[in-house]
XYZ file of C-alpha atoms in Angstrom:
382
model
C 0.160 -0.068 0.291
C 1.292 3.652 -1.243
C 2.258 5.775 1.802
C 0.423 8.562 2.764
C 2.113 12.241 1.997
C 3.331 13.306 5.654
C 2.225 16.533 5.095
C -1.514 15.122 4.105
C -1.396 12.519 7.249
C -0.661 15.554 9.684
C -3.277 18.280 7.385
C -0.901 21.098 6.839
C 0.754 22.968 4.413
C 3.915 22.324 3.097
C 4.369 25.822 4.476
C 3.785 24.596 7.778
C 6.004 26.112 10.954
C 8.015 24.082 13.281
C 4.487 24.812 15.956
C 2.479 24.657 13.269
C 3.170 20.624 12.382
C 3.817 20.187 16.639
C 0.135 21.303 17.061
C -1.307 19.440 14.244
C 0.585 16.053 15.443
C -0.522 16.659 19.280
C -4.828 16.989 18.541
C -3.682 13.424 16.270
C -1.949 11.623 19.194
C -4.504 12.849 21.668
C -6.851 11.313 19.156
C -5.674 7.998 18.570
C -3.321 6.877 21.246
C -4.191 3.577 21.831
C -5.115 4.389 25.614
C -8.063 6.486 24.241
C -9.226 5.684 20.447
C -10.815 2.725 20.430
C -11.550 2.673 16.603
C -9.484 -0.840 14.430
C -7.646 2.338 12.718
C -6.398 4.338 15.127
C -3.662 2.424 16.116
C -2.459 2.365 11.860
C -2.968 6.111 12.330
C -1.418 6.260 15.903
C 2.176 5.300 14.256
C 1.155 7.335 10.512
C 1.096 10.338 12.427
C 4.259 9.756 14.756
C 6.298 8.482 12.067
C 5.122 11.915 9.389
C 6.204 14.178 13.065
C 9.298 12.038 13.439
C 10.476 12.947 9.743
C 8.782 16.767 9.602
C 9.404 18.189 13.153
C 13.947 17.375 12.077
C 14.964 20.480 10.017
C 17.661 18.470 8.157
C 14.607 14.837 7.859
C 12.417 16.912 5.823
C 13.865 18.983 3.774
C 15.321 15.740 2.329
C 11.887 14.396 1.850
C 10.711 18.006 0.198
C 13.612 17.415 -2.179
C 12.609 13.270 -2.759
C 10.101 12.278 -1.290
C 9.541 8.909 0.493
C 12.135 7.351 -1.051
C 14.502 10.141 0.541
C 14.453 6.666 3.563
C 14.272 4.002 1.241
C 17.180 1.433 1.171
C 20.179 3.448 -0.871
C 18.505 6.797 0.284
C 20.049 10.248 0.501
C 18.367 10.335 4.030
C 19.821 7.008 4.655
C 23.011 7.856 5.237
C 24.234 6.056 7.915
C 20.859 4.855 8.720
C 19.588 2.220 6.611
C 18.378 -0.867 8.936
C 17.111 -3.544 7.084
C 14.912 -2.141 4.157
C 13.885 1.332 5.653
C 15.576 4.287 7.829
C 16.216 3.416 11.482
C 14.159 6.591 13.199
C 15.077 5.053 16.671
C 17.272 8.163 18.230
C 13.861 9.901 17.608
C 12.547 10.703 20.985
C 8.631 11.388 21.651
C 8.561 11.433 25.304
C 8.944 15.489 26.019
C 6.051 16.306 23.115
C 3.804 12.685 25.189
C 4.554 14.391 28.194
C 3.484 17.615 27.488
C -0.199 15.963 25.437
C -1.003 13.580 28.593
C 0.808 15.176 31.476
C 2.143 12.481 32.538
C 6.038 9.734 32.477
C 7.338 8.487 29.763
C 6.938 6.002 32.377
C 3.358 6.384 31.630
C 2.440 5.940 27.868
C 4.682 3.930 25.729
C 4.309 5.275 22.100
C 2.482 2.245 21.510
C 5.276 0.276 18.999
C 6.607 3.194 16.759
C 9.917 3.130 19.344
C 10.115 -0.358 19.292
C 9.609 -1.181 15.939
C 12.440 1.154 15.203
C 14.785 -0.069 17.826
C 14.143 2.387 20.597
C 11.892 0.652 22.869
C 12.873 2.796 26.232
C 13.486 0.491 29.532
C 10.651 1.362 32.210
C 12.395 4.306 34.765
C 13.469 2.786 37.948
C 13.654 6.678 38.888
C 12.126 7.839 42.191
C 8.897 9.354 41.699
C 7.026 11.655 43.733
C 3.809 10.841 45.289
C 0.810 12.499 44.200
C -0.776 15.067 46.583
C -4.162 15.179 48.130
C -6.914 17.411 48.481
C -9.318 17.439 51.407
C -12.088 20.227 52.579
C -12.576 20.613 55.866
C -15.486 23.320 57.370
C -14.840 25.170 60.676
C -17.133 27.268 62.845
C -16.544 30.596 62.343
C -14.261 30.622 65.838
C -12.270 28.405 64.769
C -11.700 30.350 61.777
C -10.621 33.809 63.787
C -8.953 32.257 66.179
C -7.231 28.984 65.187
C -7.594 25.362 66.630
C -6.505 21.417 66.088
C -8.500 19.366 64.047
C -8.222 16.223 63.360
C -9.471 14.773 60.001
C -9.562 11.112 58.373
C -8.329 10.483 54.881
C -6.956 7.979 52.793
C -4.128 7.500 50.615
C -2.585 4.934 48.912
C 0.913 4.298 51.276
C 3.918 2.017 50.712
C 2.735 -1.560 51.466
C 3.932 -2.491 55.223
C 4.250 -6.244 54.477
C 7.046 -5.512 51.985
C 7.555 -2.411 52.648
C 6.513 -0.687 48.821
C 8.777 -3.054 46.764
C 5.399 -5.408 45.566
C 7.336 -9.153 47.057
C 9.650 -11.173 49.131
C 13.201 -12.416 47.467
C 14.419 -9.314 45.159
C 16.351 -11.069 42.753
C 18.170 -10.623 38.866
C 15.209 -10.921 36.132
C 16.387 -14.061 34.576
C 15.001 -12.983 31.107
C 16.935 -9.696 30.489
C 19.280 -10.072 33.313
C 19.311 -6.910 34.547
C 18.675 -4.919 31.738
C 15.147 -4.304 31.769
C 15.063 -5.209 27.833
C 14.854 -7.394 25.610
C 15.941 -8.204 21.924
C 13.056 -9.609 18.970
C 13.074 -10.101 15.437
C 9.856 -7.788 14.175
C 9.103 -7.962 10.306
C 7.401 -4.887 9.559
C 6.505 -2.883 6.038
C 10.064 -1.414 6.343
C 11.457 -4.806 6.191
C 12.970 -7.404 9.350
C 14.130 -5.573 12.043
C 15.798 -6.032 15.780
C 14.082 -4.555 18.139
C 14.687 -3.625 21.491
C 11.164 -3.894 23.354
C 10.507 -3.503 27.725
C 11.156 -6.575 29.330
C 7.297 -9.286 29.803
C 9.060 -10.671 32.501
C 9.993 -7.289 34.929
C 8.275 -4.861 33.215
C 11.359 -3.290 32.608
C 12.684 -2.920 36.288
C 15.281 -5.615 35.793
C 13.847 -7.639 38.614
C 11.999 -10.097 39.460
C 10.669 -11.663 43.106
C 10.734 -15.276 44.234
C 7.435 -14.814 45.832
C 4.496 -11.573 44.886
C 3.235 -9.719 48.131
C -0.015 -11.143 48.549
C -0.979 -8.004 50.622
C -0.315 -5.670 47.792
C -0.941 -8.186 45.097
C 2.885 -6.623 43.291
C 1.987 -3.789 43.412
C 3.653 -1.935 46.361
C 0.773 -0.425 47.633
C -2.198 -0.403 49.320
C -4.856 2.013 50.751
C -4.897 3.321 54.495
C -6.912 5.007 56.372
C -4.989 8.074 58.005
C -6.248 10.208 61.209
C -3.688 13.927 60.671
C -4.475 16.645 62.939
C -4.722 19.808 61.644
C -3.418 22.727 62.421
C -5.974 25.909 61.612
C -4.025 29.311 61.308
C -5.934 32.151 63.332
C -7.538 34.466 60.705
C -8.012 31.638 58.303
C -10.013 32.402 55.896
C -13.506 31.095 53.452
C -11.222 29.599 50.921
C -7.978 29.730 51.269
C -5.693 26.420 51.343
C -3.374 25.167 53.845
C -0.153 23.101 52.683
C 0.955 20.266 54.647
C 4.156 18.305 53.192
C 4.453 14.674 53.230
C 1.092 13.890 54.179
C -0.068 13.107 50.253
C 0.446 9.222 48.954
C 3.468 7.645 48.516
C 6.293 8.049 46.274
C 7.679 4.755 43.770
C 10.911 4.143 43.947
C 12.516 5.970 46.895
C 10.376 9.539 45.719
C 9.172 11.709 47.962
C 5.735 11.323 49.188
C 3.354 13.952 48.351
C 1.300 16.631 50.025
C -2.120 17.416 51.686
C -3.861 20.501 50.278
C -7.022 21.549 52.883
C -8.996 23.857 51.731
C -11.300 25.849 54.006
C -14.879 26.713 53.955
C -15.960 28.535 57.310
C -19.359 28.825 58.317
C -21.130 32.002 57.527
C -22.190 33.995 61.854
C -25.121 35.276 62.894
C -24.274 38.194 63.868
C -21.032 39.138 61.968
C -20.068 39.273 58.319
C -16.200 38.836 57.315
C -14.647 40.958 54.675
C -10.320 40.190 54.190
C -9.611 40.889 58.238
C -12.693 43.345 58.493
C -15.486 42.313 60.613
C -19.588 44.274 59.802
C -22.612 43.879 62.952
C -25.899 45.902 62.494
C -26.116 47.450 65.781
C -30.353 47.928 66.586
C -30.629 51.310 67.936
C -33.692 53.766 68.679
C -34.436 57.102 66.946
C -33.486 58.729 70.645
C -29.926 57.208 70.120
C -29.739 58.436 66.914
C -31.316 62.591 67.493
C -30.027 61.993 71.552
C -26.461 60.403 71.462
C -26.048 57.333 73.369
C -23.305 55.239 74.410
C -23.830 51.030 73.476
C -21.717 48.182 74.743
C -20.548 46.114 71.830
C -19.531 42.218 71.394
C -16.487 42.408 69.408
C -14.225 39.517 68.397
C -11.952 39.932 72.428
C -14.615 41.202 74.066
C -17.160 44.206 74.715
C -16.780 48.076 74.344
C -17.946 50.282 74.943
C -19.156 52.809 71.609
C -20.682 56.443 71.537
C -22.668 56.643 68.934
C -22.628 60.641 68.278
C -26.688 63.416 68.739
C -27.708 63.994 65.396
C -26.655 60.616 63.500
C -28.364 58.873 61.277
C -29.841 55.830 60.489
C -27.413 53.279 58.393
C -23.989 56.036 59.191
C -21.237 53.025 60.210
C -18.815 53.601 63.057
C -15.380 52.078 63.140
C -13.947 50.785 66.255
C -9.802 50.538 64.758
C -7.900 47.277 65.449
C -10.684 45.100 66.514
C -10.920 42.308 63.314
C -9.332 39.653 62.218
C -5.405 39.585 64.049
C -4.090 36.457 61.220
C -0.471 37.461 62.873
C 0.473 40.371 60.184
C 1.238 43.105 61.430
C -2.483 45.303 61.254
C -5.446 43.603 62.571
C -8.188 44.318 61.031
C -11.376 47.236 61.347
C -14.299 45.939 63.272
C -17.603 48.466 61.774
C -21.115 48.908 62.905
C -23.906 50.218 61.084
C -26.587 51.953 63.144
C -29.976 49.739 63.012
C -32.883 51.825 62.971
C -35.835 50.094 65.408
C -38.989 51.772 64.384
C -41.168 50.805 67.251
C -44.808 49.296 66.459
C -45.890 49.293 70.605
C -46.291 52.492 72.069
C -48.105 53.910 74.929
C -50.863 57.369 75.178
C -47.706 59.066 76.232
C -44.928 58.128 73.889
C -47.273 58.681 70.911
C -47.886 61.961 72.672
C -44.816 62.835 72.726
C -43.951 61.905 69.190
C -46.613 63.837 67.914
C -44.852 66.701 69.742
C -41.413 66.062 68.142
C -43.319 65.239 64.242
C -43.686 69.379 64.323
C -39.836 69.644 64.335
C -39.562 72.471 61.231
C -37.202 70.687 58.725
C -36.719 74.185 56.528
C -33.879 74.730 57.819
C -32.343 71.150 56.948
C -30.211 71.320 53.525
C -31.483 68.327 52.247
C -35.753 69.376 52.497
C -34.645 72.012 50.776
C -33.499 70.218 47.889
C -36.114 68.218 48.213
C -38.566 70.635 48.025
C -36.413 72.144 44.669
C -36.421 69.285 43.227
C -40.259 68.166 44.306
C -41.445 71.822 42.683
């Protein structure tokens, strides 16, 4: 079957930039990777896209391909100087791992290039490098007071940890793999459309680790990891706000091959308070007052976060006026506390004695003509 033009495979023009070629391959790789695509011809399309990208993403190969086409990589072709291997060009030096990391957000040990590296002799050994464990998130609900003053809370989380029976190894009686002699790879013969190749693939016996065990751990079934319930004591910092996070190092899932544990991220949900409203580090409260408090002025006892204070209401105040008590808001350990704001909320009496009604009737005779607000209203109302 005739090979398709590489530009056609990727769906780009012959003048496409390197970025356009890379972008086109990313889309095809996402669509046809065997781990996500179940179409019968998906695997072939995936390998076809890999081959096209391996050529067009390399300036030298692309120039040769533009000049000679597929013939450049056939036996004796100008693109095969020293690179010919049993009927086709040897692409084993091409590394797809970085672009797969970008596409799938995983390491090369998580995603193979599905046959292309093996096809051209570039099969990779499974990575035995240290890998950090995954981070864990937890939503913690606390009261308004716990957020303001801080506290300690015990939480229960389920995490993946190293198996205690085998210390995370996956088995007992470690020994060098008898199939690959510890290399992690094995040599195979493969017949392809390019000819017969001697290929290096990940060892089927040890999965590329280079070691096996005389006995598989029964507790973790060879994975080296088990799910465990843990109780962790959280120190809630004073002044923590709704939606803020706290990072606790090393309390996430266990790492692999000696890698560090992941971290635990606590996100806080703070319950509302029946009286107080918080905005950043400031506290707001409504204070019920009478008309006499506003007209004559008075002193009210107000409960702040750290105790009662006497608040003076100036005479001639109006409903809705806001008074500030400096420094009586949230203390979150910074150099300056928040403030405490009191809004005067007029309470209109609904049950009056005869004497009180007489007093309000006399008060209703108050002359408002000398007040600016009244004169402005009169002007606009004419």
